[in-house]
Short mmCIF file of C-alpha atoms and ligand atoms in Angstrom, two decimals:
data_model
loop_
_atom_site.label_atom_id
_atom_site.label_comp_id
_atom_site.label_asym_id
_atom_site.label_seq_id
_atom_site.Cartn_x
_atom_site.Cartn_y
_atom_site.Cartn_z
CA MET G 110 126.96 83.32 97.74
CA SER G 111 128.29 83.09 101.25
CA GLN G 112 131.63 84.41 100.07
CA LEU G 113 129.94 87.36 98.49
CA HIS G 114 128.01 87.77 101.70
CA ASN G 115 131.16 87.82 103.76
CA LYS G 116 132.88 90.18 101.44
CA THR G 117 130.20 92.72 100.94
CA GLN G 118 128.11 93.03 104.04
CA ALA G 119 129.44 95.48 106.55
CA TRP G 120 128.50 93.39 109.56
CA SER G 121 129.48 90.04 108.08
CA ALA G 122 132.13 88.80 110.54
CA LEU G 123 129.50 88.37 113.21
CA PHE G 124 127.19 86.32 111.07
CA SER G 125 127.58 82.62 110.57
CA GLU G 126 124.96 82.13 107.88
CA PRO G 127 123.79 84.17 104.94
CA MET G 128 120.33 85.66 104.68
CA SER G 129 117.73 83.64 102.89
CA GLU G 130 116.82 85.02 99.52
CA LEU G 131 113.40 85.98 100.76
CA VAL G 132 114.80 87.93 103.70
CA GLN G 133 117.27 89.58 101.40
CA ARG G 134 114.53 90.69 99.07
CA TYR G 135 112.33 91.73 101.98
CA THR G 136 114.97 93.91 103.62
CA ALA G 137 116.65 95.35 100.54
CA SER G 138 115.75 98.79 99.30
CA VAL G 139 118.14 99.23 96.41
CA PHE G 140 115.50 98.83 93.74
CA PHE G 141 113.77 101.94 94.88
CA ASP G 142 116.37 103.92 96.81
CA LYS G 143 118.84 103.85 93.93
CA ARG G 144 116.86 106.89 92.89
CA LEU G 145 118.85 108.74 95.59
CA TRP G 146 122.21 107.98 93.99
CA ARG G 147 123.09 111.53 93.04
CA ALA G 148 122.37 112.85 96.54
CA ASP G 149 124.28 109.92 98.01
CA ILE G 150 127.40 110.72 96.00
CA GLN G 151 127.06 114.44 96.69
CA GLY G 152 126.80 113.75 100.44
CA SER G 153 129.74 111.35 100.39
CA LEU G 154 131.95 113.82 98.55
CA ALA G 155 131.15 116.57 101.04
CA HIS G 156 131.89 114.19 103.91
CA ALA G 157 135.19 113.03 102.36
CA GLU G 158 136.29 116.58 101.59
CA MET G 159 135.77 117.43 105.25
CA LEU G 160 137.57 114.27 106.45
CA GLN G 161 140.53 115.37 104.39
CA ALA G 162 140.41 118.95 105.64
CA GLN G 163 140.35 117.62 109.21
CA GLY G 164 143.33 115.38 108.52
CA LEU G 165 141.25 112.22 109.02
CA ILE G 166 142.04 110.91 105.54
CA SER G 167 144.99 111.80 103.31
CA PRO G 168 144.88 114.07 100.25
CA VAL G 169 145.61 110.95 98.18
CA ASP G 170 142.54 109.21 99.63
CA TRP G 171 140.45 112.27 98.88
CA ALA G 172 141.72 112.33 95.28
CA ASP G 173 140.98 108.60 94.94
CA ILE G 174 137.47 109.04 96.28
CA GLN G 175 136.79 111.88 93.85
CA ARG G 176 138.10 109.85 90.95
CA GLY G 177 136.07 106.81 91.96
CA MET G 178 132.89 108.79 92.43
CA ALA G 179 133.35 110.45 89.04
CA GLN G 180 133.54 107.05 87.42
CA ILE G 181 130.54 105.76 89.38
CA THR G 182 128.55 108.81 88.30
CA GLU G 183 129.45 108.07 84.72
CA GLU G 184 128.51 104.41 85.10
CA ILE G 185 125.13 105.18 86.63
CA GLU G 186 124.30 107.90 84.10
CA SER G 187 125.13 105.62 81.20
CA GLY G 188 123.17 102.71 82.71
CA ARG G 189 126.24 100.51 83.06
CA PHE G 190 126.30 100.46 86.86
CA GLU G 191 125.39 97.07 88.23
CA TRP G 192 122.98 97.41 91.15
CA LYS G 193 123.16 94.39 93.44
CA LEU G 194 120.33 93.23 95.62
CA GLU G 195 122.72 91.52 98.00
CA LEU G 196 124.27 94.92 98.67
CA GLU G 197 120.93 95.97 100.11
CA ASP G 198 120.69 99.66 99.38
CA VAL G 199 122.01 102.56 97.36
CA HIS G 200 124.58 103.43 100.02
CA LEU G 201 126.26 100.03 100.20
CA ASN G 202 126.12 99.58 96.44
CA ILE G 203 127.99 102.80 95.80
CA GLU G 204 130.46 102.26 98.63
CA ALA G 205 131.26 98.73 97.46
CA ARG G 206 131.83 99.91 93.91
CA LEU G 207 134.04 102.75 95.17
CA THR G 208 136.18 100.30 97.10
CA ALA G 209 136.40 98.02 94.08
CA LEU G 210 137.61 100.98 92.03
CA VAL G 211 139.98 102.76 94.42
CA GLY G 212 140.75 100.29 97.22
CA ASP G 213 141.44 101.49 100.76
CA ALA G 214 140.32 105.08 100.19
CA GLY G 215 136.85 103.65 99.53
CA LYS G 216 136.97 101.83 102.84
CA ARG G 217 137.91 105.04 104.65
CA LEU G 218 134.96 107.02 103.32
CA HIS G 219 132.61 105.76 106.02
CA THR G 220 134.83 107.11 108.85
CA GLY G 221 132.65 108.91 111.39
CA ARG G 222 129.50 108.16 109.47
CA SER G 223 126.64 105.68 109.65
CA ARG G 224 124.04 104.81 107.06
CA ASN G 225 121.58 106.27 109.54
CA ASP G 226 122.82 109.83 109.18
CA GLN G 227 123.77 109.14 105.59
CA VAL G 228 120.27 108.18 104.47
CA ALA G 229 118.70 111.05 106.39
CA THR G 230 121.08 113.42 104.59
CA ASP G 231 120.40 111.89 101.19
CA VAL G 232 116.64 112.07 101.49
CA ARG G 233 116.80 115.71 102.60
CA LEU G 234 119.15 116.66 99.77
CA TRP G 235 116.96 114.98 97.21
CA LEU G 236 113.68 116.30 98.62
CA ARG G 237 114.99 119.87 98.78
CA GLY G 238 115.41 119.80 94.98
CA GLU G 239 111.96 118.36 94.52
CA VAL G 240 110.44 121.05 96.73
CA ASP G 241 112.03 123.67 94.48
CA ASP G 242 110.64 121.97 91.37
CA ILE G 243 107.18 121.82 92.87
CA VAL G 244 107.23 125.50 93.84
CA THR G 245 108.16 126.33 90.24
CA LEU G 246 105.40 124.10 88.88
CA LEU G 247 102.87 125.68 91.24
CA GLY G 248 103.91 129.07 89.89
CA ALA G 249 103.35 127.93 86.30
CA LEU G 250 99.92 126.52 87.12
CA GLN G 251 98.91 129.74 88.86
CA LYS G 252 100.02 131.76 85.88
CA ALA G 253 98.02 129.62 83.48
CA LEU G 254 94.91 129.95 85.65
CA VAL G 255 95.37 133.71 86.06
CA THR G 256 95.69 134.10 82.30
CA THR G 257 92.48 132.18 81.69
CA ALA G 258 90.76 134.07 84.51
CA GLY G 259 91.70 137.37 82.85
CA GLN G 260 89.89 136.31 79.69
CA TYR G 261 86.68 135.63 81.58
CA ALA G 262 86.43 138.46 84.08
CA ASP G 263 83.07 139.46 82.53
CA THR G 264 81.69 135.97 82.02
CA ILE G 265 78.81 135.12 84.32
CA LEU G 266 78.73 131.79 86.11
CA PRO G 267 76.10 130.75 88.62
CA GLY G 268 77.86 130.70 91.96
CA PHE G 269 76.72 127.78 94.09
CA THR G 270 76.31 127.03 97.73
CA HIS G 271 75.08 123.52 98.56
CA LEU G 272 75.35 123.03 94.78
CA GLN G 273 72.21 125.18 94.50
CA VAL G 274 72.36 128.37 92.45
CA ALA G 275 73.21 131.12 94.93
CA GLN G 276 74.50 134.32 93.32
CA PRO G 277 76.07 135.14 89.99
CA VAL G 278 79.86 135.25 89.99
CA SER G 279 82.48 136.05 87.40
CA PHE G 280 84.01 132.90 85.92
CA GLY G 281 87.38 134.62 86.23
CA HIS G 282 86.71 135.17 89.92
CA HIS G 283 85.93 131.48 90.30
CA LEU G 284 89.22 130.47 88.69
CA LEU G 285 91.12 132.94 90.86
CA ALA G 286 89.82 131.13 93.94
CA TYR G 287 92.02 128.21 92.87
CA VAL G 288 94.93 130.55 92.31
CA GLU G 289 94.64 131.56 95.98
CA MET G 290 94.76 127.88 96.99
CA PHE G 291 97.82 127.13 94.89
CA ALA G 292 99.52 130.29 96.15
CA ARG G 293 99.06 129.06 99.73
CA ASP G 294 100.40 125.67 98.66
CA ALA G 295 103.55 127.29 97.29
CA GLU G 296 103.95 129.23 100.54
CA ARG G 297 103.71 126.01 102.51
CA PHE G 298 106.46 124.35 100.47
CA VAL G 299 108.74 127.36 100.82
CA ASP G 300 108.19 127.26 104.57
CA LEU G 301 108.74 123.54 105.04
CA ARG G 302 111.87 123.67 102.89
CA LYS G 303 113.65 125.32 105.84
CA ARG G 304 113.03 122.24 107.94
CA VAL G 305 114.03 119.88 105.14
CA ASN G 306 117.24 121.79 104.61
CA ARG G 307 119.09 120.79 107.80
CA LEU G 308 122.14 118.56 107.93
CA PRO G 309 121.97 115.31 109.95
CA LEU G 310 125.45 114.13 108.92
CA GLY G 311 127.76 113.93 111.94
CA SER G 312 125.07 112.26 114.03
CA ALA G 313 126.50 108.90 112.95
CA ALA G 314 124.47 105.89 114.12
CA LEU G 315 122.65 107.73 116.90
CA ALA G 316 125.04 109.29 119.41
CA GLY G 317 127.39 111.37 117.32
CA THR G 318 130.97 110.32 116.68
CA SER G 319 134.35 110.43 118.40
CA TYR G 320 136.04 111.89 115.31
CA PRO G 321 136.51 115.65 115.19
CA LEU G 322 134.19 116.24 112.27
CA ASP G 323 133.51 119.75 110.99
CA ARG G 324 129.78 119.60 110.52
CA GLU G 325 129.43 123.27 109.63
CA ARG G 326 131.86 122.78 106.78
CA VAL G 327 129.79 119.90 105.35
CA ALA G 328 126.65 122.00 105.72
CA ARG G 329 128.25 124.83 103.77
CA THR G 330 129.43 122.49 101.02
CA LEU G 331 125.99 121.00 100.64
CA ASP G 332 124.13 124.29 101.03
CA PHE G 333 122.23 123.22 104.13
CA GLU G 334 121.03 126.22 106.10
CA ALA G 335 121.41 124.61 109.52
CA VAL G 336 123.04 121.68 111.28
CA SER G 337 120.88 119.34 113.37
CA GLN G 338 121.40 119.87 117.10
CA ASN G 339 120.58 116.44 118.52
CA SER G 340 121.99 113.26 117.05
CA LEU G 341 119.15 111.01 118.26
CA ASP G 342 116.56 113.26 116.70
CA ALA G 343 118.55 113.82 113.53
CA VAL G 344 118.76 110.16 112.53
CA SER G 345 115.15 109.36 113.40
CA ASP G 346 113.26 112.52 112.45
CA ARG G 347 110.93 112.11 109.50
CA ASP G 348 108.73 115.11 110.33
CA PHE G 349 109.99 116.78 107.20
CA ALA G 350 108.73 113.89 105.08
CA ILE G 351 105.32 114.03 106.74
CA GLU G 352 105.11 117.80 106.37
CA PHE G 353 106.03 117.50 102.74
CA THR G 354 103.40 114.85 102.11
CA ALA G 355 100.81 116.90 103.98
CA ALA G 356 101.53 119.92 101.80
CA ALA G 357 101.41 117.66 98.74
CA SER G 358 98.07 116.26 99.90
CA LEU G 359 96.64 119.77 100.06
CA VAL G 360 97.85 120.46 96.53
CA MET G 361 96.06 117.31 95.41
CA VAL G 362 92.92 118.19 97.37
CA HIS G 363 92.84 121.55 95.57
CA VAL G 364 93.40 119.91 92.19
CA SER G 365 90.72 117.39 93.06
CA ARG G 366 88.15 120.06 93.87
CA LEU G 367 88.91 121.80 90.58
CA SER G 368 88.67 118.43 88.82
CA GLU G 369 85.27 117.74 90.31
CA GLU G 370 84.04 121.08 89.01
CA LEU G 371 85.48 120.52 85.55
CA ILE G 372 83.79 117.13 85.43
CA LEU G 373 80.44 118.57 86.51
CA TRP G 374 80.71 121.55 84.17
CA MET G 375 81.52 119.30 81.23
CA SER G 376 78.58 116.98 81.87
CA GLN G 377 75.52 117.33 79.65
CA SER G 378 73.43 118.47 82.63
CA PHE G 379 75.63 121.53 83.13
CA GLY G 380 77.19 122.04 79.71
CA PHE G 381 79.27 124.99 80.93
CA ILE G 382 82.59 124.03 79.37
CA ASP G 383 84.29 121.73 76.97
CA LEU G 384 87.72 120.24 77.54
CA ALA G 385 90.18 119.92 74.68
CA ASP G 386 90.14 116.43 73.19
CA ARG G 387 93.73 115.81 74.24
CA PHE G 388 92.62 115.61 77.87
CA CYS G 389 89.73 113.23 77.23
CA THR G 390 89.12 109.73 76.00
CA GLY G 391 86.26 107.98 74.28
CA SER G 392 84.35 104.89 75.24
CA SER G 393 84.95 101.52 73.63
CA ILE G 394 81.22 100.84 73.47
CA MET G 395 79.40 104.20 73.44
CA PRO G 396 80.44 106.12 70.32
CA GLN G 397 78.99 109.43 71.54
CA LYS G 398 81.15 109.60 74.67
CA LYS G 399 83.94 112.00 75.50
CA ASN G 400 85.11 111.47 79.04
CA PRO G 401 87.12 113.90 81.19
CA ASP G 402 89.73 111.29 82.11
CA VAL G 403 92.47 113.68 83.20
CA PRO G 404 90.45 115.44 85.93
CA GLU G 405 88.92 112.15 86.96
CA LEU G 406 92.33 110.56 87.37
CA ALA G 407 93.65 113.57 89.25
CA ARG G 408 90.70 113.26 91.62
CA GLY G 409 91.53 109.57 92.00
CA LYS G 410 95.25 110.11 92.51
CA THR G 411 94.45 112.44 95.38
CA GLY G 412 93.47 109.37 97.37
CA ARG G 413 96.84 107.91 96.69
CA VAL G 414 98.79 110.92 97.96
CA VAL G 415 96.58 111.33 101.02
CA GLY G 416 97.18 107.62 101.58
CA HIS G 417 100.94 108.22 101.57
CA LEU G 418 100.46 110.90 104.22
CA MET G 419 98.55 108.44 106.39
CA GLY G 420 101.22 105.82 105.71
CA LEU G 421 104.05 108.07 106.87
CA VAL G 422 102.25 109.31 109.96
CA THR G 423 101.52 105.71 110.93
CA LEU G 424 105.10 104.69 110.11
CA MET G 425 106.41 107.08 112.76
CA LYS G 426 103.75 106.63 115.39
CA GLY G 427 105.19 103.76 117.40
CA GLN G 428 108.91 104.15 116.83
CA PRO G 429 111.24 104.40 119.82
CA LEU G 430 114.38 106.50 119.38
CA ALA G 431 116.50 106.41 117.38
CA TYR G 432 116.79 104.87 113.90
CA ASN G 433 114.70 101.79 113.14
CA LYS G 434 114.53 99.88 109.91
CA ASP G 435 110.91 100.99 109.68
CA ASN G 436 112.29 104.24 108.33
CA GLN G 437 113.31 102.58 105.11
CA GLU G 438 109.59 102.57 104.34
CA ASP G 439 109.58 106.36 104.03
CA LYS G 440 110.97 106.30 100.52
CA GLU G 441 108.37 104.78 98.25
CA PRO G 442 105.55 106.99 99.55
CA LEU G 443 107.78 110.05 99.15
CA PHE G 444 108.86 109.08 95.65
CA ASP G 445 105.32 108.36 94.54
CA THR G 446 104.04 111.58 96.09
CA VAL G 447 106.66 113.62 94.23
CA ASP G 448 105.96 111.90 90.91
CA THR G 449 102.20 112.19 91.25
CA VAL G 450 102.19 115.84 92.30
CA LYS G 451 104.67 116.95 89.64
CA ASP G 452 102.85 115.21 86.80
CA THR G 453 99.51 116.46 88.03
CA LEU G 454 100.72 120.06 88.20
CA ARG G 455 102.25 119.83 84.74
CA ILE G 456 99.12 118.42 83.18
CA PHE G 457 96.81 120.94 84.85
CA THR G 458 98.98 123.80 83.66
CA GLU G 459 98.34 122.60 80.12
CA LEU G 460 94.72 121.90 80.82
CA ALA G 461 94.08 125.43 82.12
CA GLY G 462 94.58 126.65 78.56
CA GLY G 463 92.41 123.92 77.08
CA ILE G 464 89.04 124.93 78.54
CA THR G 465 86.36 126.14 76.12
CA VAL G 466 83.85 128.27 77.98
CA LYS G 467 80.19 128.18 76.96
CA ALA G 468 79.32 131.58 78.33
CA GLU G 469 75.68 131.52 77.22
CA ALA G 470 74.95 128.25 78.98
CA MET G 471 76.58 129.54 82.15
CA GLU G 472 74.52 132.72 82.07
CA ARG G 473 71.29 130.85 81.34
CA ALA G 474 71.93 128.63 84.34
CA ALA G 475 72.55 131.66 86.51
CA LEU G 476 69.15 133.03 85.52
CA LYS G 477 67.41 129.90 86.75
CA GLY G 478 67.80 129.99 90.49
CA TYR G 479 66.66 133.48 91.55
CA ALA G 480 70.30 134.36 91.88
CA THR G 481 69.55 138.07 92.31
CA ALA G 482 67.19 137.66 95.27
CA THR G 483 69.86 138.95 97.65
CA ASP G 484 70.26 142.00 95.43
CA LEU G 485 66.55 142.75 95.78
CA ALA G 486 66.87 142.50 99.55
CA ASP G 487 69.91 144.82 99.48
CA TYR G 488 67.90 147.22 97.31
CA LEU G 489 65.15 147.36 99.94
CA VAL G 490 67.71 147.91 102.69
CA LYS G 491 68.96 150.94 100.76
CA LYS G 492 65.32 152.14 100.73
CA GLY G 493 65.35 152.04 104.52
CA LEU G 494 64.08 148.54 105.40
CA PRO G 495 65.93 146.52 108.07
CA PHE G 496 67.69 143.58 106.38
CA ARG G 497 65.63 140.87 108.09
CA ASP G 498 62.38 142.50 106.92
CA ALA G 499 63.75 142.90 103.41
CA HIS G 500 64.71 139.20 103.45
CA GLU G 501 61.11 138.30 104.30
CA VAL G 502 59.64 140.56 101.59
CA VAL G 503 61.90 139.00 98.95
CA ALA G 504 61.01 135.48 100.09
CA HIS G 505 57.37 136.29 99.28
CA ALA G 506 58.33 137.75 95.91
CA VAL G 507 60.40 134.65 95.03
CA LYS G 508 57.55 132.38 96.09
CA SER G 509 55.16 134.17 93.78
CA ALA G 510 57.68 134.20 90.90
CA ILE G 511 58.14 130.43 91.31
CA ALA G 512 54.35 129.97 91.18
CA LYS G 513 54.20 132.04 87.99
CA GLY G 514 57.23 130.26 86.54
CA VAL G 515 59.13 133.49 85.91
CA ASP G 516 62.29 135.16 87.12
CA LEU G 517 62.17 138.08 89.58
CA GLY G 518 63.11 140.50 86.80
CA GLU G 519 60.11 139.32 84.79
CA LEU G 520 57.60 140.45 87.40
CA SER G 521 55.93 143.76 86.51
CA LEU G 522 56.57 146.84 88.60
CA ALA G 523 52.99 146.65 89.93
CA GLU G 524 53.53 143.02 90.93
CA LEU G 525 56.76 143.91 92.70
CA GLN G 526 55.22 146.91 94.42
CA ALA G 527 52.59 144.62 95.87
CA PHE G 528 55.39 143.18 98.01
CA HIS G 529 56.72 146.57 98.95
CA PRO G 530 55.56 150.02 97.85
CA GLY G 531 59.11 151.41 98.01
CA ILE G 532 60.12 149.44 94.93
CA ASP G 533 60.73 151.62 91.88
CA ASN G 534 61.63 151.28 88.23
CA ASP G 535 65.34 151.32 89.10
CA VAL G 536 64.87 147.85 90.61
CA TYR G 537 65.33 146.16 87.23
CA ALA G 538 68.98 147.18 87.01
CA VAL G 539 69.49 145.51 90.37
CA LEU G 540 67.68 142.36 89.31
CA SER G 541 69.91 141.80 86.29
CA LEU G 542 72.82 139.34 86.61
CA ARG G 543 75.28 141.92 85.45
CA GLY G 544 73.95 144.50 87.89
CA SER G 545 74.37 141.96 90.67
CA LEU G 546 77.92 141.19 89.58
CA ASN G 547 78.99 144.84 89.26
CA ALA G 548 77.51 145.67 92.64
CA ARG G 549 80.01 143.44 94.45
CA ASN G 550 82.77 145.89 93.84
CA LEU G 551 84.81 145.62 97.00
CA LEU G 552 88.14 144.00 97.73
CA GLY G 553 87.79 140.26 97.22
CA GLY G 554 84.39 140.64 95.54
CA THR G 555 83.32 139.24 92.18
CA ALA G 556 82.79 142.51 90.24
CA PRO G 557 84.75 142.30 86.95
CA GLN G 558 86.67 145.42 87.96
CA GLN G 559 87.89 143.61 91.07
CA VAL G 560 88.70 140.49 89.08
CA ARG G 561 90.84 142.52 86.70
CA ALA G 562 92.65 144.12 89.63
CA GLN G 563 93.32 140.68 91.11
CA VAL G 564 94.59 139.37 87.79
CA ALA G 565 97.04 142.28 87.64
CA ARG G 566 98.14 141.68 91.22
CA HIS G 567 98.75 137.98 90.60
CA LEU G 568 100.65 138.59 87.38
CA ALA G 569 102.91 141.09 89.13
CA ARG G 570 103.43 138.68 92.00
CA LEU G 571 104.15 135.69 89.76
CA GLY G 572 106.61 137.66 87.64
N1 LIG Y 88 118.37 101.55 103.55
C1 LIG Y 88 118.31 102.11 104.85
C2 LIG Y 88 117.13 103.08 104.96
O1 LIG Y 88 116.62 103.43 103.95
C3 LIG Y 88 119.56 102.84 105.18
C4 LIG Y 88 119.86 102.92 106.63
C5 LIG Y 88 120.17 101.58 107.15
N2 LIG Y 88 120.58 101.63 108.51
C6 LIG Y 88 120.63 100.53 109.28
N3 LIG Y 88 121.00 100.70 110.49
N4 LIG Y 88 120.24 99.38 108.84
O2 LIG Y 88 116.70 103.48 106.01
#
């Protein structure tokens, strides 16, 4: 053990005793950060290529490093690579294997580099790819929702405020509200990608390095769009991880709101939709049950992602410059956030096509809450009444309709005229749900014509 310790740990000459097993397990990260192996090798190859171009290692060393890394890639892909806890993390595991395979060239790889700028580079490389995946998945989800929305532009849903029936809306319009949210989410990821995509390598441990590295060259090789400008900041900055998790939290919050609605709509009290069986489970005791597990879990997993955001913010809060081991704790929350968001987006893209709409039940519910009262007020305004007076007149009409147990449209013309003599036979068109819907025919409004225009706009935008 102590021989292995002396051989493999970079700082070993200074240490007179090995770590206890507990400390080793406590400080090691290999069992989660091995996930970064591809980025680690990619970063190392770019660094080595530049060392060679700068004359800091020989062409033979560079060839050896390439050969070694090719074999390591093969070993990891085929599951034959032996990850060692005592080698602490992904970086030392790969470097040790490289040295075992190619000798001195492996030992020269770390010239002008520290694990501090190495890990920052790896995480950024890896996360950049995940950001791209998430943007693609957000596009697919939007498309699925837009497609469903297009089918239900004319379907009437009670629109709620305070979860009380407010005004009728198109079900398509309602779904498109979520498309707007996911479109903003995609925008956020595209924007934060710029700040992820900067190269820390060359910052070394914290102060830069005395070797004449060509940082721009490494950035070009790795497709980074900028090179970090301050070594202390570069090795210790985790803003990009926090930003990413914040954007991911908003995605989950949006999914969670949609989930809550799906759950409510599917409940017996609402009965607005049914979800395909493949997204539900039964109960082990109540044979009649079909539970909306997928939206419920998505709502639950939102807590987990928001928790990761809080974890990362708190992780950074008290850290002095520059790198501290605390930063190793950035990985698991990031990994879990990525996995949770990607799976959630995939499953909701499928789910968007698995909603059965019970249009009659929706419309019946919209009839219940005097949802066209505002339309009556607007009607009176068009007859010349100031809006506040019209509001008062309609309040009286609603009160009397409630007492009679009927809807506004079921009051006779004489009854309505008792509230205001200006009311005419044409009022009944206004009091219908469809009349109310069609009337809101302005940009952003719920009229089916507007919904169809929005569907077309989204489809063109999403390609
Ligand atoms: N495993 C470490 C991390 O994830 C790599 C950097 C270690 N640097 C150090 N100075 N101990 O942060």
